[in-house]
mmCIF file with all atom_site columns, C-alpha atoms in Angstrom:
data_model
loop_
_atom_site.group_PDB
_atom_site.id
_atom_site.type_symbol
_atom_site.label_atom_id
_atom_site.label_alt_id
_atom_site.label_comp_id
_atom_site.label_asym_id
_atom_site.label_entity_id
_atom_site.label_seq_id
_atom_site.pdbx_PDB_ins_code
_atom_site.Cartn_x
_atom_site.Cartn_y
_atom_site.Cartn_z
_atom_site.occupancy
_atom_site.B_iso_or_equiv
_atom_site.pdbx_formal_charge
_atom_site.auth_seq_id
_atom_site.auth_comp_id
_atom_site.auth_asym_id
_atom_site.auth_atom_id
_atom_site.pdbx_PDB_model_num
ATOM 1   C CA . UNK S 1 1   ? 63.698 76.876  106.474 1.00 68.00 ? 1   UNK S CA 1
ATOM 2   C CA . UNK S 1 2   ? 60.473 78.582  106.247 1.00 67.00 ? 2   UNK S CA 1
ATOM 3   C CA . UNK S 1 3   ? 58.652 80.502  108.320 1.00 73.00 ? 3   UNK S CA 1
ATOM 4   C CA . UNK S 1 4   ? 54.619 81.394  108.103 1.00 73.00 ? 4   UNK S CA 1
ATOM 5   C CA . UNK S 1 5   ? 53.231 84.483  107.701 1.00 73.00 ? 5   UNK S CA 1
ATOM 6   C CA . UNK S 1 6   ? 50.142 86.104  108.738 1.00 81.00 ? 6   UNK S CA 1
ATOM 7   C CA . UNK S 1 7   ? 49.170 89.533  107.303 1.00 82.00 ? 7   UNK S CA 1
ATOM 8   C CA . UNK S 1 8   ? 45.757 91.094  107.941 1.00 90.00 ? 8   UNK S CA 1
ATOM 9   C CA . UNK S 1 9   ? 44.529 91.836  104.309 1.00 92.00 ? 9   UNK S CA 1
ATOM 10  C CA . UNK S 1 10  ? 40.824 92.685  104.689 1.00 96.00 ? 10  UNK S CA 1
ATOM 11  C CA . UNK S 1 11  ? 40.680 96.195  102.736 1.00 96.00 ? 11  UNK S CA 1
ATOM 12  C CA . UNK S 1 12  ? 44.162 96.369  101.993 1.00 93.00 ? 12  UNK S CA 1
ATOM 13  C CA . UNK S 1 13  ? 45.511 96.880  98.182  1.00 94.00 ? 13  UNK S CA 1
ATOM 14  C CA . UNK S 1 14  ? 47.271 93.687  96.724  1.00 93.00 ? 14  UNK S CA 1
ATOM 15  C CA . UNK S 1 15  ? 48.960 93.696  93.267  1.00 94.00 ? 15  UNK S CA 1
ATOM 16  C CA . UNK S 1 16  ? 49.175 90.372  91.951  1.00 95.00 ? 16  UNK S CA 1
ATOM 17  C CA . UNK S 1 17  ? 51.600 90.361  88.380  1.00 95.00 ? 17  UNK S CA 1
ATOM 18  C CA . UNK S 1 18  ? 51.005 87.763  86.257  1.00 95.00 ? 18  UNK S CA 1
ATOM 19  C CA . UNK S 1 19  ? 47.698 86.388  84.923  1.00 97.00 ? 19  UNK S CA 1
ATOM 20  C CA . UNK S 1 20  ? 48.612 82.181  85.310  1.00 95.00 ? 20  UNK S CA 1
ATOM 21  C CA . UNK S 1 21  ? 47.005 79.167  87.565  1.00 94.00 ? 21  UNK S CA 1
ATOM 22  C CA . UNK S 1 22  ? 49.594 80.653  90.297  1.00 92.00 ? 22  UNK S CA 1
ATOM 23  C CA . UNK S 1 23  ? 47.979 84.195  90.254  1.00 94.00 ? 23  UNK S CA 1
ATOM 24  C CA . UNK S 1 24  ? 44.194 82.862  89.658  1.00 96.00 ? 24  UNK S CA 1
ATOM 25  C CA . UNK S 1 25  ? 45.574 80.585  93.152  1.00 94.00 ? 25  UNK S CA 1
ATOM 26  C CA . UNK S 1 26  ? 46.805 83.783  94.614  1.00 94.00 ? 26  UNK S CA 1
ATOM 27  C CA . UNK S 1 27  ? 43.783 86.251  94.056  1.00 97.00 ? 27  UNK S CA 1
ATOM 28  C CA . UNK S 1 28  ? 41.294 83.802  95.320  1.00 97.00 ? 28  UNK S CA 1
ATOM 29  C CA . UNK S 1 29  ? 43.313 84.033  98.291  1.00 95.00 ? 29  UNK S CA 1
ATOM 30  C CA . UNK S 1 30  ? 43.565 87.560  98.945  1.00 95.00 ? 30  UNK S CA 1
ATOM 31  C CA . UNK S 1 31  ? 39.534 87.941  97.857  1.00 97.00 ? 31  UNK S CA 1
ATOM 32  C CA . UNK S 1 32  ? 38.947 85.279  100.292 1.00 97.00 ? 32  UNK S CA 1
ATOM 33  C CA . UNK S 1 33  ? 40.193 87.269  103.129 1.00 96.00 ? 33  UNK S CA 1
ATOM 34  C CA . UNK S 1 34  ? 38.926 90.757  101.755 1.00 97.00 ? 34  UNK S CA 1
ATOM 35  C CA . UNK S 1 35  ? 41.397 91.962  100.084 1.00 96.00 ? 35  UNK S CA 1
ATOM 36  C CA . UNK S 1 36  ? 40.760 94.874  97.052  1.00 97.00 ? 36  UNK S CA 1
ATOM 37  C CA . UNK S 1 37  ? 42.949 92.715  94.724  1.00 98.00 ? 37  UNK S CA 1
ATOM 38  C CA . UNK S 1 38  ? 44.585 94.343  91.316  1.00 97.00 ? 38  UNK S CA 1
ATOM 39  C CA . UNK S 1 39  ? 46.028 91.538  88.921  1.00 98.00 ? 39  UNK S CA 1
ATOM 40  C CA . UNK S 1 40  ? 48.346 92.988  85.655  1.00 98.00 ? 40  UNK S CA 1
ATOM 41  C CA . UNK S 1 41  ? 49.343 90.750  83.053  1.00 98.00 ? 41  UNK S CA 1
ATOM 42  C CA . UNK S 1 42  ? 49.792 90.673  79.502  1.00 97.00 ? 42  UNK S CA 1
ATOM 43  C CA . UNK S 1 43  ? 47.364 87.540  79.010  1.00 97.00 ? 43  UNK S CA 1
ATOM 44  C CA . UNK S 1 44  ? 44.893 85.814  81.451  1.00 98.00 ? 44  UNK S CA 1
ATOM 45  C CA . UNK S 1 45  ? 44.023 82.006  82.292  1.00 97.00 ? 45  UNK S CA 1
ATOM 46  C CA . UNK S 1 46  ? 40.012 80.710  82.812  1.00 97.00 ? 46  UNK S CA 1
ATOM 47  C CA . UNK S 1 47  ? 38.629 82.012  86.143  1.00 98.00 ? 47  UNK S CA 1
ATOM 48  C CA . UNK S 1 48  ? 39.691 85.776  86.542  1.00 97.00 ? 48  UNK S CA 1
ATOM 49  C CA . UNK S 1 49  ? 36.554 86.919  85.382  1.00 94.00 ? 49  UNK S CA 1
ATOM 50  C CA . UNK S 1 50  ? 34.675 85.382  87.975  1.00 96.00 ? 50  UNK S CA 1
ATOM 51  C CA . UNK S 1 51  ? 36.189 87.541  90.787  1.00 97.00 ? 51  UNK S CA 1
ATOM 52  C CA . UNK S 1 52  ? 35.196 90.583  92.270  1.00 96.00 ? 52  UNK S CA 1
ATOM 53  C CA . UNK S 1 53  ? 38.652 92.014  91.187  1.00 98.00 ? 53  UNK S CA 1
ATOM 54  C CA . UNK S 1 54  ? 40.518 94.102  89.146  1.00 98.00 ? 54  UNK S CA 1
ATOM 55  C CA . UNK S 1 55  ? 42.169 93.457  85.785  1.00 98.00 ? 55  UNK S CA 1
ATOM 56  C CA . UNK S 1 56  ? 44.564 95.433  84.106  1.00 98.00 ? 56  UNK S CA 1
ATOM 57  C CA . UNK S 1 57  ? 45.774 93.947  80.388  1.00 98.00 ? 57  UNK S CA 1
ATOM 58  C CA . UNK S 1 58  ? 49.109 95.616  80.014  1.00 97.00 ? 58  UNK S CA 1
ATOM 59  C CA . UNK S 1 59  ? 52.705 95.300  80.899  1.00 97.00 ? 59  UNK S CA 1
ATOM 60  C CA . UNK S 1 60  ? 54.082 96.173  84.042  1.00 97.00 ? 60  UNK S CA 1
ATOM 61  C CA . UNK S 1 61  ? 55.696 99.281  85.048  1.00 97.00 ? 61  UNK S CA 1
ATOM 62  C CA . UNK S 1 62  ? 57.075 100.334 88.873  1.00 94.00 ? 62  UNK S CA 1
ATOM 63  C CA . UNK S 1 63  ? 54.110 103.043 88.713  1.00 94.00 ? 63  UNK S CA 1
ATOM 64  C CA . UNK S 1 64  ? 51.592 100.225 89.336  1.00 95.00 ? 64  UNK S CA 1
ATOM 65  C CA . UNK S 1 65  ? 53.167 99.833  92.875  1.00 93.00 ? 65  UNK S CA 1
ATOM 66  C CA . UNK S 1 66  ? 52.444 102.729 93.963  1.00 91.00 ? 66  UNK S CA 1
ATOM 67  C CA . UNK S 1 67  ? 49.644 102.585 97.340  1.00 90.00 ? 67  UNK S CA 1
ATOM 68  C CA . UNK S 1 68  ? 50.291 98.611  96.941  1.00 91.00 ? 68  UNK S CA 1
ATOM 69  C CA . UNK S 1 69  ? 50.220 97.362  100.709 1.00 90.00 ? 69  UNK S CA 1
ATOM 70  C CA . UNK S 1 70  ? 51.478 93.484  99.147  1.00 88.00 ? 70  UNK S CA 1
ATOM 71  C CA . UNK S 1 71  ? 53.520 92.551  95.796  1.00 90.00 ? 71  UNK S CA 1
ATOM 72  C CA . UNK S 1 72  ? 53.107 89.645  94.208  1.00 91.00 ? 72  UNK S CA 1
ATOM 73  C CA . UNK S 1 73  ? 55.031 88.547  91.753  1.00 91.00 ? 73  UNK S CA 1
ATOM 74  C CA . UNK S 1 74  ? 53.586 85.547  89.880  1.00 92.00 ? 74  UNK S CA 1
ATOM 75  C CA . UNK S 1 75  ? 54.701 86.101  86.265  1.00 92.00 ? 75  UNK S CA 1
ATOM 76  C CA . UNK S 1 76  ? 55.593 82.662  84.356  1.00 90.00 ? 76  UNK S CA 1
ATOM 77  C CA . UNK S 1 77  ? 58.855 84.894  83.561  1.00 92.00 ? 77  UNK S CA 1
ATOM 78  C CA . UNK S 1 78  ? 61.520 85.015  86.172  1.00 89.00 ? 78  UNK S CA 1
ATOM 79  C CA . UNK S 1 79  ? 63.316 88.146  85.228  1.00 91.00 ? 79  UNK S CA 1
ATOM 80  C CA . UNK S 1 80  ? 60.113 90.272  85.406  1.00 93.00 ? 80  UNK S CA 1
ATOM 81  C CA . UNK S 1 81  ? 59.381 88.218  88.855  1.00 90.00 ? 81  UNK S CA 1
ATOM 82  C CA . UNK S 1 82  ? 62.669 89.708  89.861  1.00 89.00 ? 82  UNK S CA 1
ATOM 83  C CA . UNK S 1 83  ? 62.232 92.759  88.579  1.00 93.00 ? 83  UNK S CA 1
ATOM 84  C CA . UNK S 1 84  ? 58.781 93.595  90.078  1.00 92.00 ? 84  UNK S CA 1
ATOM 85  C CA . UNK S 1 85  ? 60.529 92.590  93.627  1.00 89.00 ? 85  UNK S CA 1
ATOM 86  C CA . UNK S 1 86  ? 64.106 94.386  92.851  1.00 90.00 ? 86  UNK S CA 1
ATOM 87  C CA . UNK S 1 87  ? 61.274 97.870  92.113  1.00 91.00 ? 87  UNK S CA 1
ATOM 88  C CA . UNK S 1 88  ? 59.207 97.107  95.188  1.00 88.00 ? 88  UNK S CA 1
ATOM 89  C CA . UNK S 1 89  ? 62.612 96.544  97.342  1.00 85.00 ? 89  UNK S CA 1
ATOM 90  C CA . UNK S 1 90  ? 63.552 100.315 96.211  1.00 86.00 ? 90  UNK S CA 1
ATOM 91  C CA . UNK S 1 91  ? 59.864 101.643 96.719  1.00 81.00 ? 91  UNK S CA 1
ATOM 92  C CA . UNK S 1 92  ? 59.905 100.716 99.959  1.00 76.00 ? 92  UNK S CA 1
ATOM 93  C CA . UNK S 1 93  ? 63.302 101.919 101.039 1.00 66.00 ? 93  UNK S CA 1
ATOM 94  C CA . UNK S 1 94  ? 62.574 105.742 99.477  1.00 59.00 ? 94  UNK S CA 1
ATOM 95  C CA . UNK S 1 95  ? 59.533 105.334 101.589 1.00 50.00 ? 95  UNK S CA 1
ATOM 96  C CA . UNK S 1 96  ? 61.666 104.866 104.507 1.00 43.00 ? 96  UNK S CA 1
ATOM 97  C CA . UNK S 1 97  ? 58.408 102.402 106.166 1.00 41.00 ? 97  UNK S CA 1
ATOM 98  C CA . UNK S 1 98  ? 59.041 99.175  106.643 1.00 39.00 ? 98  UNK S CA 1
ATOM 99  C CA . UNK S 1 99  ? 55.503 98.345  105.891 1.00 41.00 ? 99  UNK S CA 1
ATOM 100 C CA . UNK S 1 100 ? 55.058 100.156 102.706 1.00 40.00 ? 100 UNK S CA 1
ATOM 101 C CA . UNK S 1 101 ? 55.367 96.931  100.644 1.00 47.00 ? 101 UNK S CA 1
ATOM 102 C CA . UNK S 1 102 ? 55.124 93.142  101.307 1.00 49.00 ? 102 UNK S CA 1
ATOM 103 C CA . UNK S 1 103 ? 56.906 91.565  98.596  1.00 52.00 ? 103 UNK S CA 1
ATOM 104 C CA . UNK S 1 104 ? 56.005 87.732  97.719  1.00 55.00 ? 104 UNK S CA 1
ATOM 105 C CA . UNK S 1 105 ? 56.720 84.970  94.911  1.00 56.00 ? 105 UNK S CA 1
ATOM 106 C CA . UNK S 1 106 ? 55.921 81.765  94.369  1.00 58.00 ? 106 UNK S CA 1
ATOM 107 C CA . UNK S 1 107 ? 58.496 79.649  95.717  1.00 49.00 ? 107 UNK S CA 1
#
C-alpha cells in the first residue's frame, strides 16, 4: 500500500545523499517547488551543475542533518541509505518534534 504525500517545501532545507540519476530526479524536484536543496555525495552524475543548488563532495556524516527539514537518502549503496535514515530516525527523536525530519528513499 502506498499512500501520497504532500509537504510544503518552498524555503525549506532538503538534504539529498547521493549524487546518481535518482538524486539529479530528486533535486529537480525539490528546486521545482522552492526548495534550498543541499546534495552530498562522494561523486556526481551530468546535470547537478545546472541547478541553483548546493554541492558538497564528501562523505556523509549525521552532522550534515542538522537544520534538515527532509532526508533523502538516494545513495546507490543501501547500507549508507539505511544509515542516513537509522541517524535521521534518532535526530528526530532527541529533538522530541515530530517534524524535525522527513525521512525518504527511493523505493
Amino acid at each position: 500500500m502506498s499512500v501520497a504525500v504532500a509537504l510544503h517545501l518552498r524555503g525549506q532545507k532538503v538534504l539529498i545523499v547521493g549524487g546518481g540519476k535518482v538524486a539529479l530526479r530528486k533535486a529537480e524536484q525539490f528546486i521545482q517547488e522552492q526548495a534550498e536543496v543541499t546534495v552530498l555525495a562522494l561523486t556526481f552524475v551530468a546535470g547537478f551543475d545546472a541547478l541553483a543548488l548546493r554541492l558538497i563532495k564528501g562523505h556523509y556524516a549525521p552532522e550534515w542533518l542538522q537544520g534538515q527539514f527532509l532526508v533523502y537518502a538516494a545513495s546507490d549503496d543501501a547500507g549508507l541509505n539505511a544509515r542516513v535514515i537509522r541517524d535521521a530516525r534518532v535526530r528526530q527523536r532527541d529533538t522530541r518534534c515530530s517534524s524535525a525530519v522527513h525521512l525518504a528513499a527511493p523505493a
